Amino acid sequence: IEAATFDHPTPTKTGHTFAGWYDNENLTGNKVTQVAKGSTGNKTFYAAWTINQYTLTYSAGEGGTVSGNHASGTKIDYNTSVTLTATPAEGNILTQWVNENGTFVSSANPYTFNLTANKTVKAEFAPPTTVYLKPEGYWPDASARFAIIASEAGKQNKQVNMQTLGCENEYY
């Protein structure tokens, strides 16, 4: 190199932290931070990376438990597959997984994802809701109208929604 000393750039790689440049593929010896003025010949340098780790925290609300393929509160390597399984107590069902802000994340059980940042999730449980269809009459276009009635523990026959179901020569 005939110009001034050349400093190696700092590269980026998703999910990893740059750990330095080396002059051998085994990444041993001293880190190489620059190529000095007056260096000659071809030079090959190898980037060393450290995988980032993120904290997974999970919990269960009242009415069930949660298990996972990694313990809650542990640090896990970037992009590692995580599977959480919610087990409802008798008389309950999993209603949803929520994040630390209480925002819906998933309703899948088991819930599987790749960890790419710190993540906190909570399984929420409740007694099941029974839905009954109550006929509301028939219309000239031959479609039937139904009211959907939900029955939850302590909330019998609570009307929650109205829905139109077409019945064109079929039974539902």
PDB file of C-alpha atoms in Angstrom:
ATOM      1  CA  ILE A   1       0.000   0.000   0.000  1.00  0.00           C
ATOM      2  CA  GLU A   2       1.520   3.262  -1.089  1.00  0.00           C
ATOM      3  CA  ALA A   3      -1.226   5.488   0.293  1.00  0.00           C
ATOM      4  CA  ALA A   4      -1.804   6.239   3.959  1.00  0.00           C
ATOM      5  CA  THR A   5      -2.494   3.449   6.423  1.00  0.00           C
ATOM      6  CA  PHE A   6      -5.841   1.768   5.698  1.00  0.00           C
ATOM      7  CA  ASP A   7      -8.217   1.110   8.636  1.00  0.00           C
ATOM      8  CA  HIS A   8     -10.530  -1.876   8.286  1.00  0.00           C
ATOM      9  CA  PRO A   9     -14.222  -0.993   8.140  1.00  0.00           C
ATOM     10  CA  THR A  10     -16.657  -2.283  10.762  1.00  0.00           C
ATOM     11  CA  PRO A  11     -19.190  -4.487   8.971  1.00  0.00           C
ATOM     12  CA  THR A  12     -22.676  -5.411  10.181  1.00  0.00           C
ATOM     13  CA  LYS A  13     -24.529  -8.715  10.165  1.00  0.00           C
ATOM     14  CA  THR A  14     -28.103  -9.156  11.386  1.00  0.00           C
ATOM     15  CA  GLY A  15     -28.264 -10.905  14.738  1.00  0.00           C
ATOM     16  CA  HIS A  16     -24.506 -10.716  15.315  1.00  0.00           C
ATOM     17  CA  THR A  17     -21.891  -8.381  16.781  1.00  0.00           C
ATOM     18  CA  PHE A  18     -18.666  -7.813  14.880  1.00  0.00           C
ATOM     19  CA  ALA A  19     -15.724  -9.221  16.893  1.00  0.00           C
ATOM     20  CA  GLY A  20     -12.780  -8.101  14.731  1.00  0.00           C
ATOM     21  CA  TRP A  21     -10.685  -8.893  11.661  1.00  0.00           C
ATOM     22  CA  TYR A  22      -8.092 -11.691  11.578  1.00  0.00           C
ATOM     23  CA  ASP A  23      -5.483 -12.712   9.020  1.00  0.00           C
ATOM     24  CA  ASN A  24      -6.378 -16.425   9.262  1.00  0.00           C
ATOM     25  CA  GLU A  25      -9.596 -18.380   8.869  1.00  0.00           C
ATOM     26  CA  ASN A  26      -9.217 -19.945  12.348  1.00  0.00           C
ATOM     27  CA  LEU A  27      -9.634 -16.432  13.798  1.00  0.00           C
ATOM     28  CA  THR A  28      -6.646 -16.865  16.117  1.00  0.00           C
ATOM     29  CA  GLY A  29      -3.853 -14.538  17.152  1.00  0.00           C
ATOM     30  CA  ASN A  30      -4.091 -10.780  17.312  1.00  0.00           C
ATOM     31  CA  LYS A  31      -6.904  -8.830  15.679  1.00  0.00           C
ATOM     32  CA  VAL A  32      -5.894  -6.874  12.599  1.00  0.00           C
ATOM     33  CA  THR A  33      -7.248  -3.337  12.722  1.00  0.00           C
ATOM     34  CA  GLN A  34      -5.401  -1.768   9.781  1.00  0.00           C
ATOM     35  CA  VAL A  35      -3.095  -2.350   6.865  1.00  0.00           C
ATOM     36  CA  ALA A  36       0.035  -0.251   7.293  1.00  0.00           C
ATOM     37  CA  LYS A  37       1.468   2.006   4.598  1.00  0.00           C
ATOM     38  CA  GLY A  38       4.186   0.148   2.706  1.00  0.00           C
ATOM     39  CA  SER A  39       2.517  -3.315   3.027  1.00  0.00           C
ATOM     40  CA  THR A  40       2.896  -5.456  -0.087  1.00  0.00           C
ATOM     41  CA  GLY A  41       1.281  -8.535  -1.583  1.00  0.00           C
ATOM     42  CA  ASN A  42      -2.244  -9.855  -1.548  1.00  0.00           C
ATOM     43  CA  LYS A  43      -3.932  -9.778   1.843  1.00  0.00           C
ATOM     44  CA  THR A  44      -6.958 -11.787   2.945  1.00  0.00           C
ATOM     45  CA  PHE A  45      -8.818 -10.932   6.136  1.00  0.00           C
ATOM     46  CA  TYR A  46     -11.542 -12.843   7.957  1.00  0.00           C
ATOM     47  CA  ALA A  47     -14.380 -11.290   9.962  1.00  0.00           C
ATOM     48  CA  ALA A  48     -15.164 -12.772  13.386  1.00  0.00           C
ATOM     49  CA  TRP A  49     -18.734 -12.606  14.667  1.00  0.00           C
ATOM     50  CA  THR A  50     -20.409 -13.197  18.013  1.00  0.00           C
ATOM     51  CA  ILE A  51     -24.053 -14.234  17.844  1.00  0.00           C
ATOM     52  CA  ASN A  52     -26.394 -11.933  19.786  1.00  0.00           C
ATOM     53  CA  GLN A  53     -28.416 -13.386  22.620  1.00  0.00           C
ATOM     54  CA  TYR A  54     -31.881 -12.271  23.664  1.00  0.00           C
ATOM     55  CA  THR A  55     -33.960 -12.851  26.781  1.00  0.00           C
ATOM     56  CA  LEU A  56     -37.142 -14.894  26.506  1.00  0.00           C
ATOM     57  CA  THR A  57     -39.663 -14.374  29.304  1.00  0.00           C
ATOM     58  CA  TYR A  58     -42.982 -16.169  29.434  1.00  0.00           C
ATOM     59  CA  SER A  59     -45.711 -16.673  31.993  1.00  0.00           C
ATOM     60  CA  ALA A  60     -49.249 -17.973  32.434  1.00  0.00           C
ATOM     61  CA  GLY A  61     -52.247 -16.022  33.610  1.00  0.00           C
ATOM     62  CA  GLU A  62     -54.790 -17.545  35.986  1.00  0.00           C
ATOM     63  CA  GLY A  63     -56.245 -20.801  34.804  1.00  0.00           C
ATOM     64  CA  GLY A  64     -53.299 -22.619  33.275  1.00  0.00           C
ATOM     65  CA  THR A  65     -49.577 -23.176  32.916  1.00  0.00           C
ATOM     66  CA  VAL A  66     -46.925 -22.641  30.226  1.00  0.00           C
ATOM     67  CA  SER A  67     -43.936 -24.769  29.285  1.00  0.00           C
ATOM     68  CA  GLY A  68     -41.305 -24.201  26.647  1.00  0.00           C
ATOM     69  CA  ASN A  69     -38.307 -25.756  24.958  1.00  0.00           C
ATOM     70  CA  HIS A  70     -36.220 -23.032  26.690  1.00  0.00           C
ATOM     71  CA  ALA A  71     -36.594 -21.884  30.298  1.00  0.00           C
ATOM     72  CA  SER A  72     -38.229 -18.513  30.913  1.00  0.00           C
ATOM     73  CA  GLY A  73     -35.756 -15.753  31.732  1.00  0.00           C
ATOM     74  CA  THR A  74     -32.849 -17.322  29.860  1.00  0.00           C
ATOM     75  CA  LYS A  75     -30.723 -15.791  27.130  1.00  0.00           C
ATOM     76  CA  ILE A  76     -31.098 -17.518  23.784  1.00  0.00           C
ATOM     77  CA  ASP A  77     -29.109 -17.160  20.553  1.00  0.00           C
ATOM     78  CA  TYR A  78     -30.504 -14.982  17.774  1.00  0.00           C
ATOM     79  CA  ASN A  79     -33.020 -16.693  15.449  1.00  0.00           C
ATOM     80  CA  THR A  80     -33.369 -19.780  17.663  1.00  0.00           C
ATOM     81  CA  SER A  81     -36.709 -21.560  17.322  1.00  0.00           C
ATOM     82  CA  VAL A  82     -38.869 -21.302  20.446  1.00  0.00           C
ATOM     83  CA  THR A  83     -41.984 -23.372  21.134  1.00  0.00           C
ATOM     84  CA  LEU A  84     -44.290 -22.489  24.010  1.00  0.00           C
ATOM     85  CA  THR A  85     -47.174 -24.733  25.031  1.00  0.00           C
ATOM     86  CA  ALA A  86     -50.097 -23.514  27.112  1.00  0.00           C
ATOM     87  CA  THR A  87     -51.852 -26.103  29.276  1.00  0.00           C
ATOM     88  CA  PRO A  88     -55.234 -24.884  30.506  1.00  0.00           C
ATOM     89  CA  ALA A  89     -56.494 -25.988  33.907  1.00  0.00           C
ATOM     90  CA  GLU A  90     -59.668 -28.077  33.875  1.00  0.00           C
ATOM     91  CA  GLY A  91     -62.610 -25.955  32.762  1.00  0.00           C
ATOM     92  CA  ASN A  92     -60.472 -23.390  30.904  1.00  0.00           C
ATOM     93  CA  ILE A  93     -59.135 -22.820  27.400  1.00  0.00           C
ATOM     94  CA  LEU A  94     -56.241 -20.768  26.051  1.00  0.00           C
ATOM     95  CA  THR A  95     -57.715 -17.513  24.762  1.00  0.00           C
ATOM     96  CA  GLN A  96     -54.549 -15.811  23.515  1.00  0.00           C
ATOM     97  CA  TRP A  97     -50.874 -14.987  23.927  1.00  0.00           C
ATOM     98  CA  VAL A  98     -50.149 -11.310  24.693  1.00  0.00           C
ATOM     99  CA  ASN A  99     -46.927  -9.275  24.912  1.00  0.00           C
ATOM    100  CA  GLU A 100     -45.768  -7.155  27.868  1.00  0.00           C
ATOM    101  CA  ASN A 101     -48.185  -4.385  26.789  1.00  0.00           C
ATOM    102  CA  GLY A 102     -51.166  -6.751  26.752  1.00  0.00           C
ATOM    103  CA  THR A 103     -51.323  -6.655  22.942  1.00  0.00           C
ATOM    104  CA  PHE A 104     -52.440  -9.805  21.108  1.00  0.00           C
ATOM    105  CA  VAL A 105     -49.536 -11.861  19.724  1.00  0.00           C
ATOM    106  CA  SER A 106     -51.026 -15.238  18.765  1.00  0.00           C
ATOM    107  CA  SER A 107     -53.753 -17.758  19.512  1.00  0.00           C
ATOM    108  CA  ALA A 108     -51.728 -20.772  18.325  1.00  0.00           C
ATOM    109  CA  ASN A 109     -51.042 -23.589  20.760  1.00  0.00           C
ATOM    110  CA  PRO A 110     -48.283 -24.519  20.661  1.00  0.00           C
ATOM    111  CA  TYR A 111     -46.924 -21.089  19.770  1.00  0.00           C
ATOM    112  CA  THR A 112     -43.681 -21.342  17.735  1.00  0.00           C
ATOM    113  CA  PHE A 113     -41.470 -18.445  16.609  1.00  0.00           C
ATOM    114  CA  ASN A 114     -37.817 -17.533  16.014  1.00  0.00           C
ATOM    115  CA  LEU A 115     -36.356 -15.252  18.688  1.00  0.00           C
ATOM    116  CA  THR A 116     -34.865 -12.135  17.059  1.00  0.00           C
ATOM    117  CA  ALA A 117     -35.134  -9.677  19.995  1.00  0.00           C
ATOM    118  CA  ASN A 118     -35.967  -9.716  23.702  1.00  0.00           C
ATOM    119  CA  LYS A 119     -39.493 -11.084  24.019  1.00  0.00           C
ATOM    120  CA  THR A 120     -42.054 -11.329  26.816  1.00  0.00           C
ATOM    121  CA  VAL A 121     -45.295 -13.254  26.312  1.00  0.00           C
ATOM    122  CA  LYS A 122     -48.109 -14.337  28.597  1.00  0.00           C
ATOM    123  CA  ALA A 123     -50.738 -17.019  28.031  1.00  0.00           C
ATOM    124  CA  GLU A 124     -54.260 -15.939  28.967  1.00  0.00           C
ATOM    125  CA  PHE A 125     -56.963 -18.439  29.882  1.00  0.00           C
ATOM    126  CA  ALA A 126     -60.728 -18.315  30.412  1.00  0.00           C
ATOM    127  CA  PRO A 127     -63.714 -20.660  30.586  1.00  0.00           C
ATOM    128  CA  PRO A 128     -64.940 -21.619  27.099  1.00  0.00           C
ATOM    129  CA  THR A 129     -67.734 -19.705  25.440  1.00  0.00           C
ATOM    130  CA  THR A 130     -70.673 -21.683  24.072  1.00  0.00           C
ATOM    131  CA  VAL A 131     -72.308 -20.208  20.977  1.00  0.00           C
ATOM    132  CA  TYR A 132     -75.949 -20.818  20.115  1.00  0.00           C
ATOM    133  CA  LEU A 133     -77.667 -19.788  16.877  1.00  0.00           C
ATOM    134  CA  LYS A 134     -81.126 -18.356  17.473  1.00  0.00           C
ATOM    135  CA  PRO A 135     -83.326 -18.075  14.349  1.00  0.00           C
ATOM    136  CA  GLU A 136     -84.517 -14.522  13.763  1.00  0.00           C
ATOM    137  CA  GLY A 137     -86.796 -15.234  10.783  1.00  0.00           C
ATOM    138  CA  TYR A 138     -86.621 -15.703   7.030  1.00  0.00           C
ATOM    139  CA  TRP A 139     -86.490 -13.083   4.317  1.00  0.00           C
ATOM    140  CA  PRO A 140     -87.866 -12.974   0.744  1.00  0.00           C
ATOM    141  CA  ASP A 141     -84.402 -13.743  -0.692  1.00  0.00           C
ATOM    142  CA  ALA A 142     -84.552 -17.136   1.098  1.00  0.00           C
ATOM    143  CA  SER A 143     -81.710 -16.306   3.459  1.00  0.00           C
ATOM    144  CA  ALA A 144     -82.081 -17.021   7.139  1.00  0.00           C
ATOM    145  CA  ARG A 145     -81.153 -14.478   9.791  1.00  0.00           C
ATOM    146  CA  PHE A 146     -79.542 -15.601  13.032  1.00  0.00           C
ATOM    147  CA  ALA A 147     -78.489 -13.926  16.253  1.00  0.00           C
ATOM    148  CA  ILE A 148     -75.320 -15.339  17.755  1.00  0.00           C
ATOM    149  CA  ILE A 149     -75.764 -15.802  21.481  1.00  0.00           C
ATOM    150  CA  ALA A 150     -72.761 -16.483  23.689  1.00  0.00           C
ATOM    151  CA  SER A 151     -72.938 -18.289  26.979  1.00  0.00           C
ATOM    152  CA  GLU A 152     -70.050 -17.732  29.369  1.00  0.00           C
ATOM    153  CA  ALA A 153     -69.850 -18.746  33.000  1.00  0.00           C
ATOM    154  CA  GLY A 154     -72.040 -16.273  34.881  1.00  0.00           C
ATOM    155  CA  LYS A 155     -73.173 -14.535  31.666  1.00  0.00           C
ATOM    156  CA  GLN A 156     -75.899 -16.783  30.257  1.00  0.00           C
ATOM    157  CA  ASN A 157     -77.501 -15.759  26.960  1.00  0.00           C
ATOM    158  CA  LYS A 158     -75.468 -12.601  26.466  1.00  0.00           C
ATOM    159  CA  GLN A 159     -76.036 -11.407  22.892  1.00  0.00           C
ATOM    160  CA  VAL A 160     -72.611 -10.543  21.465  1.00  0.00           C
ATOM    161  CA  ASN A 161     -73.051 -10.150  17.714  1.00  0.00           C
ATOM    162  CA  MET A 162     -75.477 -10.356  14.805  1.00  0.00           C
ATOM    163  CA  GLN A 163     -74.572 -12.238  11.658  1.00  0.00           C
ATOM    164  CA  THR A 164     -76.337 -12.963   8.387  1.00  0.00           C
ATOM    165  CA  LEU A 165     -75.901 -16.481   7.032  1.00  0.00           C
ATOM    166  CA  GLY A 166     -77.026 -17.229   3.477  1.00  0.00           C
ATOM    167  CA  CYS A 167     -78.955 -20.503   3.152  1.00  0.00           C
ATOM    168  CA  GLU A 168     -79.252 -20.990  -0.596  1.00  0.00           C
ATOM    169  CA  ASN A 169     -80.520 -24.616  -0.706  1.00  0.00           C
ATOM    170  CA  GLU A 170     -77.966 -25.694   1.898  1.00  0.00           C
ATOM    171  CA  TYR A 171     -78.191 -26.354   5.588  1.00  0.00           C
ATOM    172  CA  TYR A 172     -75.785 -24.852   8.117  1.00  0.00           C
TER     173      TYR A 172
END
